[in-house]
Short mmCIF file of C-alpha atoms in Angstrom, two decimals:
data_model
loop_
_atom_site.label_atom_id
_atom_site.label_comp_id
_atom_site.label_asym_id
_atom_site.label_seq_id
_atom_site.Cartn_x
_atom_site.Cartn_y
_atom_site.Cartn_z
CA MET A 1 -0.12 -0.04 -0.54
CA LEU A 2 2.03 3.06 -1.54
CA SER A 3 -0.04 6.03 0.91
CA GLY A 4 0.12 9.96 -1.27
CA GLY A 5 2.30 13.00 -0.17
CA GLY A 6 3.04 14.50 -3.59
CA ALA A 7 6.86 15.16 -4.16
CA ARG A 8 7.23 13.18 -0.76
CA ALA A 9 6.36 9.51 -2.52
CA ALA A 10 10.48 9.62 -4.11
CA TYR A 11 11.25 8.11 -0.56
CA GLN A 12 8.74 4.76 -1.46
CA VAL A 13 10.69 4.48 -4.57
CA GLY A 14 14.15 4.53 -3.25
CA LEU A 15 13.28 2.27 -0.39
CA LEU A 16 11.28 -0.31 -2.86
CA CYS A 17 14.91 0.10 -5.10
CA ARG A 18 16.76 -1.04 -2.15
CA ILE A 19 13.81 -4.28 -0.99
CA ALA A 20 14.25 -5.16 -4.99
CA GLU A 21 17.81 -5.61 -4.91
CA ARG A 22 17.08 -7.87 -1.67
CA ARG A 23 14.31 -9.88 -3.21
CA PRO A 24 14.81 -8.98 -7.46
CA ASP A 25 12.00 -11.68 -8.51
CA LEU A 26 9.51 -10.03 -5.37
CA ALA A 27 5.72 -10.16 -6.29
CA ALA A 28 2.86 -8.29 -5.16
CA PRO A 29 -0.22 -10.12 -5.95
CA ILE A 30 -2.11 -6.72 -4.48
CA ILE A 31 -1.65 -2.72 -5.29
CA THR A 32 -2.95 -0.48 -3.22
CA GLY A 33 -2.03 3.08 -3.88
CA VAL A 34 -3.76 6.69 -2.94
CA SER A 35 -2.36 10.13 -4.22
CA ALA A 36 1.66 10.01 -5.32
CA GLY A 37 1.08 6.59 -4.14
CA ALA A 38 -1.20 5.93 -6.78
CA ILE A 39 1.42 6.80 -9.02
CA ASN A 40 3.81 3.83 -8.22
CA ALA A 41 1.62 2.19 -7.80
CA ALA A 42 -0.23 1.84 -11.01
CA PHE A 43 3.43 2.51 -12.69
CA ILE A 44 4.67 -0.77 -10.93
CA ALA A 45 2.20 -3.40 -11.72
CA GLY A 46 2.05 -2.55 -15.77
CA ARG A 47 5.71 -3.24 -15.39
CA ARG A 48 6.01 -6.75 -17.21
CA GLY A 49 10.03 -7.83 -16.16
CA ARG A 50 11.01 -8.72 -12.18
CA PHE A 51 10.48 -6.58 -9.67
CA LEU A 52 13.97 -5.71 -9.75
CA ASP A 53 13.98 -3.59 -12.98
CA SER A 54 10.83 -2.22 -12.02
CA THR A 55 11.83 -0.20 -9.45
CA ARG A 56 14.60 0.04 -11.58
CA ASP A 57 12.16 1.67 -14.32
CA LEU A 58 10.23 3.85 -11.96
CA ALA A 59 13.25 5.04 -10.04
CA ALA A 60 14.39 6.87 -13.42
CA ALA A 61 11.12 7.80 -14.42
CA TRP A 62 11.00 9.97 -10.87
CA ALA A 63 14.88 10.94 -11.47
CA GLY A 64 14.15 13.11 -14.51
CA LEU A 65 11.12 15.11 -13.03
CA THR A 66 10.91 18.51 -12.76
CA THR A 67 8.17 20.42 -11.41
CA GLU A 68 7.48 21.56 -14.47
CA THR A 69 7.24 18.34 -15.27
CA MET A 70 3.78 18.06 -12.87
CA PHE A 71 1.79 20.91 -13.77
CA HIS A 72 2.73 24.73 -15.21
CA PRO A 73 4.59 26.71 -12.53
CA ASP A 74 5.16 29.97 -15.00
CA VAL A 75 4.39 33.26 -13.19
CA ARG A 76 1.64 34.39 -15.77
CA THR A 77 -0.29 30.79 -15.23
CA VAL A 78 0.18 30.90 -11.34
CA SER A 79 -0.95 34.12 -10.46
CA TYR A 80 -3.63 34.47 -13.37
CA SER A 81 -4.93 30.99 -12.10
CA ALA A 82 -4.52 32.38 -8.43
CA VAL A 83 -6.55 35.90 -9.49
CA ARG A 84 -9.05 34.48 -11.29
CA TRP A 85 -9.61 31.90 -8.54
CA LEU A 86 -9.80 34.79 -5.09
CA LEU A 87 -12.62 36.02 -7.73
CA SER A 88 -14.19 32.95 -8.33
CA LEU A 89 -15.25 32.88 -3.70
CA GLY A 90 -17.45 36.64 -4.90
CA SER A 91 -18.72 35.93 -7.69
CA GLY A 92 -21.20 33.11 -6.87
CA PRO A 93 -22.05 31.29 -10.42
CA ARG A 94 -20.65 34.22 -13.18
CA LEU A 95 -16.73 33.34 -12.87
CA THR A 96 -15.95 30.06 -12.41
CA LEU A 97 -13.04 28.27 -10.77
CA PRO A 98 -10.02 27.79 -13.28
CA SER A 99 -8.69 24.90 -14.87
CA GLY A 100 -11.51 22.40 -12.61
CA GLY A 101 -10.86 24.10 -9.56
CA GLY A 102 -6.89 24.01 -9.58
CA LEU A 103 -5.18 26.73 -9.50
CA LEU A 104 -2.23 24.85 -11.55
CA ASP A 105 -2.53 23.55 -15.16
CA THR A 106 -1.83 19.39 -15.25
CA GLY A 107 -1.32 18.69 -18.17
CA ALA A 108 2.40 18.43 -17.62
CA LEU A 109 1.77 15.34 -15.34
CA ARG A 110 -1.17 13.80 -17.94
CA LYS A 111 1.74 13.38 -20.62
CA PHE A 112 4.45 12.25 -18.31
CA LEU A 113 2.15 9.89 -17.34
CA GLU A 114 0.56 8.57 -21.53
CA ARG A 115 4.73 7.59 -21.74
CA VAL A 116 5.57 5.95 -18.21
CA ILE A 117 2.48 4.38 -16.99
CA ASP A 118 1.61 0.72 -19.22
CA LEU A 119 -1.45 0.34 -18.92
CA PRO A 120 -1.23 -2.78 -21.81
CA GLY A 121 1.36 -4.14 -19.82
CA LEU A 122 -1.22 -3.82 -16.43
CA ALA A 123 -3.55 -6.25 -18.31
CA ALA A 124 -2.05 -8.16 -19.32
CA ASN A 125 0.10 -8.71 -16.34
CA ILE A 126 -3.46 -9.51 -14.09
CA ALA A 127 -4.59 -12.41 -17.43
CA SER A 128 -1.78 -13.80 -16.90
CA GLY A 129 -2.21 -14.61 -12.93
CA ARG A 130 0.99 -12.85 -12.05
CA LEU A 131 -0.81 -9.60 -10.18
CA ARG A 132 -4.56 -10.46 -8.87
CA ALA A 133 -5.42 -6.80 -8.47
CA LEU A 134 -4.60 -3.44 -8.55
CA GLY A 135 -6.47 -0.85 -6.83
CA LEU A 136 -6.55 3.34 -7.42
CA THR A 137 -8.83 5.34 -4.43
CA ALA A 138 -10.10 8.23 -5.31
CA MET A 139 -12.62 11.26 -4.22
CA SER A 140 -16.30 11.79 -5.68
CA TYR A 141 -17.06 15.92 -5.18
CA ALA A 142 -20.65 14.39 -5.96
CA THR A 143 -21.01 11.81 -2.54
CA GLY A 144 -17.90 12.47 -0.41
CA GLU A 145 -17.24 8.70 -1.24
CA SER A 146 -14.01 6.95 -0.63
CA ILE A 147 -14.04 5.42 -3.83
CA THR A 148 -11.15 2.19 -5.40
CA PHE A 149 -11.69 1.85 -8.77
CA VAL A 150 -9.92 -1.55 -9.65
CA GLN A 151 -9.28 -3.63 -12.24
CA GLY A 152 -8.50 -7.37 -11.37
CA ALA A 153 -8.87 -11.12 -11.53
CA PRO A 154 -13.27 -12.10 -11.90
CA ASP A 155 -13.30 -13.04 -8.67
CA ILE A 156 -11.93 -10.88 -6.72
CA PRO A 157 -14.15 -9.49 -4.34
CA MET A 158 -15.61 -5.63 -4.11
CA TRP A 159 -17.15 -3.94 -0.48
CA ASP A 160 -19.49 -1.20 -0.38
CA ARG A 161 -19.20 0.11 3.95
CA SER A 162 -19.67 3.31 5.40
CA MET A 163 -18.30 6.44 2.60
CA ARG A 164 -15.59 3.74 0.63
CA ARG A 165 -16.33 1.90 -1.73
CA GLY A 166 -14.75 -0.66 -3.87
CA VAL A 167 -16.09 0.03 -8.08
CA ARG A 168 -14.92 -2.63 -10.55
CA GLU A 169 -13.62 -1.30 -13.95
CA PRO A 170 -10.42 -1.35 -16.15
CA ILE A 171 -7.92 1.67 -14.94
CA GLY A 172 -6.78 4.23 -17.55
CA ILE A 173 -4.51 7.74 -17.03
CA ASP A 174 -8.17 9.42 -15.37
CA HIS A 175 -8.08 7.12 -12.78
CA VAL A 176 -4.53 8.24 -11.43
CA MET A 177 -5.01 11.48 -12.36
CA ALA A 178 -7.82 11.37 -10.02
CA SER A 179 -6.70 9.63 -7.55
CA ALA A 180 -4.14 12.39 -7.27
CA ALA A 181 -5.76 15.84 -7.50
CA LEU A 182 -5.04 17.79 -4.70
CA PRO A 183 -8.24 19.45 -4.05
CA LEU A 184 -8.09 23.78 -5.21
CA VAL A 185 -4.23 23.67 -5.96
CA PHE A 186 -4.36 20.53 -9.14
CA PRO A 187 -7.44 20.90 -11.32
CA ALA A 188 -11.16 17.80 -10.37
CA VAL A 189 -10.57 14.81 -13.26
CA LYS A 190 -13.79 14.19 -14.40
CA VAL A 191 -13.81 9.98 -14.67
CA ASP A 192 -16.73 7.86 -16.03
CA GLY A 193 -18.65 11.32 -15.82
CA ARG A 194 -18.59 12.02 -12.31
CA TYR A 195 -15.39 14.39 -11.31
CA PHE A 196 -13.33 13.12 -8.45
CA GLY A 197 -10.28 14.39 -6.52
CA ASP A 198 -7.66 13.90 -4.37
CA GLY A 199 -8.23 10.60 -3.12
CA ALA A 200 -6.64 10.39 0.92
CA VAL A 201 -8.91 13.46 1.98
CA ARG A 202 -12.00 10.97 3.14
CA ASN A 203 -9.77 8.45 2.83
CA ALA A 204 -10.72 7.19 7.05
CA HIS A 205 -9.23 3.50 6.74
CA PRO A 206 -6.58 3.62 3.64
CA LEU A 207 -5.30 0.28 4.17
CA SER A 208 -9.62 -1.39 4.22
CA PRO A 209 -8.73 -0.89 -0.28
CA ALA A 210 -5.82 -4.02 0.36
CA THR A 211 -7.19 -5.82 3.65
CA HIS A 212 -11.60 -6.06 1.23
CA LEU A 213 -8.76 -7.19 -1.88
CA GLY A 214 -7.81 -10.48 0.11
CA ALA A 215 -4.59 -9.26 1.42
CA THR A 216 -2.51 -11.36 4.55
CA HIS A 217 0.46 -9.54 4.54
CA ILE A 218 0.79 -4.98 3.43
CA LEU A 219 3.76 -3.80 3.24
CA ALA A 220 2.52 0.27 3.89
CA VAL A 221 5.11 3.22 2.66
CA ALA A 222 4.41 6.64 4.76
CA VAL A 223 5.78 9.14 3.31
CA THR A 224 6.31 11.46 7.04
CA TYR A 225 8.47 12.30 10.23
CA PRO A 226 6.89 11.36 13.69
CA ARG A 227 8.18 14.27 15.43
CA PRO A 228 8.72 15.08 18.45
CA PRO A 229 7.27 16.71 20.96
CA ASP A 230 8.71 20.24 21.41
CA PRO A 231 8.39 22.36 24.88
CA ALA A 232 10.28 25.00 23.43
CA PRO A 233 8.75 28.51 22.46
CA GLU A 234 7.72 29.15 18.47
CA PRO A 235 6.53 32.37 17.12
CA ALA A 236 2.76 32.22 15.32
CA PRO A 237 2.71 29.29 13.10
CA ALA A 238 2.83 31.42 9.24
CA PRO A 239 0.43 30.26 6.70
CA ALA A 240 2.94 27.46 5.54
CA GLN A 241 2.89 25.89 8.24
CA ILE A 242 -0.83 25.16 8.51
CA LEU A 243 -0.93 23.94 5.77
CA GLY A 244 1.52 20.93 6.11
CA HIS A 245 -0.34 19.81 8.61
CA LEU A 246 -3.92 20.25 6.81
CA LEU A 247 -1.59 18.23 4.27
CA ASP A 248 -0.72 15.88 6.92
CA SER A 249 -3.45 14.86 8.41
CA VAL A 250 -4.71 14.17 5.10
CA PHE A 251 -1.73 11.79 2.97
CA ILE A 252 -0.98 10.15 6.87
CA ASP A 253 -2.77 11.16 10.07
CA SER A 254 -5.39 8.32 8.58
CA LEU A 255 -3.23 5.20 7.85
CA SER A 256 -1.96 5.46 10.72
CA ALA A 257 -4.85 5.59 13.07
CA ASP A 258 -5.93 2.38 10.12
CA ALA A 259 -2.66 0.79 11.19
CA GLU A 260 -2.92 1.23 15.26
CA GLN A 261 -6.83 -0.35 14.32
CA ILE A 262 -5.44 -3.48 12.70
CA ARG A 263 -2.80 -4.17 15.35
CA ARG A 264 -6.12 -3.99 17.85
CA VAL A 265 -7.61 -6.39 16.19
CA ASN A 266 -5.08 -9.38 15.62
CA ARG A 267 -3.95 -8.41 19.34
CA PHE A 268 -8.62 -9.62 20.21
CA LEU A 269 -7.47 -12.49 17.89
CA ASP A 270 -4.20 -13.59 19.08
CA VAL A 271 -6.12 -13.72 22.19
CA LEU A 272 -9.94 -15.30 21.39
CA PRO A 273 -10.31 -19.23 22.83
CA ALA A 274 -9.50 -21.64 19.82
CA ALA A 275 -13.57 -22.95 20.63
CA ILE A 276 -14.58 -19.39 19.15
CA THR A 277 -15.48 -18.53 15.14
CA PRO A 278 -14.22 -15.29 15.34
CA PRO A 279 -16.50 -12.94 12.97
CA GLU A 280 -16.37 -13.95 9.12
CA ASP A 281 -14.99 -10.32 8.10
CA LEU A 282 -11.93 -10.47 10.78
CA ARG A 283 -8.48 -11.97 10.20
CA PRO A 284 -5.16 -12.09 11.32
CA ILE A 285 -3.16 -8.62 8.99
CA GLN A 286 0.72 -9.62 8.63
CA LEU A 287 1.84 -5.46 8.86
CA ALA A 288 4.38 -4.01 8.02
CA MET A 289 4.62 0.14 8.19
CA ILE A 290 8.14 1.88 7.47
CA ARG A 291 8.32 5.85 7.18
CA PRO A 292 11.34 8.35 6.69
CA SER A 293 14.10 8.17 9.38
CA LYS A 294 14.26 12.21 8.38
CA ASP A 295 12.20 15.40 8.37
CA LEU A 296 10.82 15.96 4.70
CA GLY A 297 10.04 19.02 5.20
CA ALA A 298 13.92 20.29 6.25
CA LEU A 299 15.16 18.55 3.52
CA ALA A 300 12.71 20.93 1.24
CA ALA A 301 13.79 23.68 2.96
CA GLU A 302 17.58 23.32 1.85
CA HIS A 303 16.59 22.62 -1.75
CA THR A 304 14.37 26.18 -2.44
CA GLU A 305 15.92 28.25 -4.02
CA ARG A 306 15.36 25.29 -6.90
CA MET A 307 11.74 25.86 -7.37
CA PRO A 308 10.18 28.00 -10.14
CA LYS A 309 10.88 31.55 -9.71
CA SER A 310 6.85 32.08 -9.78
CA LEU A 311 5.94 29.10 -6.72
CA ARG A 312 9.19 30.55 -4.92
CA ILE A 313 7.41 33.91 -4.78
CA VAL A 314 4.13 32.68 -3.90
CA LEU A 315 5.67 29.89 -0.67
CA ARG A 316 7.85 33.26 0.85
CA GLY A 317 4.17 35.03 1.02
CA LEU A 318 3.52 31.95 2.96
CA GLY A 319 6.27 31.50 5.03
CA ALA A 320 7.29 28.03 3.67
CA HIS A 321 11.10 28.62 2.75
CA ARG A 322 11.75 28.55 6.65
CA GLU A 323 12.52 24.95 7.84
CA LEU A 324 9.35 25.31 10.37
CA ASN A 325 7.29 25.93 8.09
CA ALA A 326 8.78 23.65 5.22
CA ASP A 327 6.82 20.37 4.95
CA PHE A 328 4.07 22.30 2.52
CA LEU A 329 7.26 23.55 0.25
CA SER A 330 8.27 18.59 0.01
CA TYR A 331 4.96 17.95 -1.23
CA LEU A 332 5.40 20.03 -3.53
CA MET A 333 8.84 19.94 -4.37
CA PHE A 334 9.19 18.26 -7.97
CA GLU A 335 12.59 19.18 -8.19
CA GLU A 336 16.08 16.57 -8.53
CA PRO A 337 17.91 17.43 -6.09
CA PHE A 338 15.17 16.70 -3.71
CA VAL A 339 13.76 13.92 -5.43
CA ARG A 340 16.94 11.77 -5.09
CA ARG A 341 17.86 12.55 -1.73
CA LEU A 342 14.42 10.90 -0.22
CA MET A 343 15.00 8.22 -2.70
CA ASP A 344 18.62 7.69 -1.48
CA LEU A 345 16.31 8.64 1.82
CA GLY A 346 13.84 5.30 0.87
CA ARG A 347 16.77 3.48 0.32
CA GLU A 348 19.05 4.54 3.64
CA ASP A 349 15.73 3.12 5.72
CA ALA A 350 15.07 0.02 4.15
CA GLU A 351 18.51 -1.05 4.31
CA SER A 352 17.88 -0.19 7.67
CA GLN A 353 15.24 -1.86 9.07
CA TRP A 354 15.44 -5.28 6.43
CA PRO A 355 15.59 -7.73 9.09
CA ALA A 356 12.50 -6.55 9.49
CA LEU A 357 11.22 -6.45 6.63
CA GLU A 358 13.30 -9.56 5.81
CA ARG A 359 11.48 -11.43 8.60
CA PHE A 360 8.24 -9.85 7.17
CA PHE A 361 9.04 -11.60 3.95
CA ASP A 362 9.51 -15.06 5.01
CA SER A 363 6.05 -15.19 6.87
CA VAL A 364 4.29 -14.79 3.21
#
């Protein structure tokens, strides 16, 4: 399960690369992703070679990214969209939001995804039985539901729970774009006649798609550093610091809470007397959750000047150039030095935690 986090998803790439070097023929029959993690998930699911080759190709794709690859950050485009967005707040129906509600144009991102994601390969992997299912989660703007689009084997079950359900259909670039469409920043994406946004926004149970699809062992890759409490005095929060915490709550907090829930269920099943049959929808899940060993916001602050001028102006106005407030910056910094640093960190963390990861893989 690959979580969201914008540019932070480069950390997942490095971690997967190091795992692949240790287990070059590893096969994950169920792959799920949300937001930027959906990009990585769709890429891996569509590759037809060995896991090692797939991760190396993914790393090469990320290493070539720039902010311009993901969206158009020129001063004119950003300023025009920002002005229209602000004017629309008080204009009612007379002025529509730019690009379906997004500040940034993601046309470049679509071209990138069309180039690197192998959709025929995805279908071939499922037909051969190498892959059981790929699930990508997006949020429906019409209902607020968390919808997981699933392409998989015919016997893969779907589900319908409160505000979340699985929908079986062939996955395309629109599904990937929809899952990663951060509200207000990126435009909404139309899928099957309905508009969708970033799947992490209403995804209170990010591990549930994998469990519904039949997983018994889940490797979940988070992209946030758990900061210790700091009692030292600090200045009033800048807008970027507030936005950073909001994004953390969208992309990260639900994953940690869902992991705690799985561990509680596991403990309950462990102490359940053998004579008692557990409810049919409860089963033990072996969970390995990896998160960065360093603060990704602090790493992003070291590369502020690499951002395009238009975004630097906006980010400085929000206070994002200061280390304390750089979490928000780290979600948008698709610049090579930062991306490579995150991939290196992912590799380092996979190596340092390899004994636990090896036990996890050996238990499957």
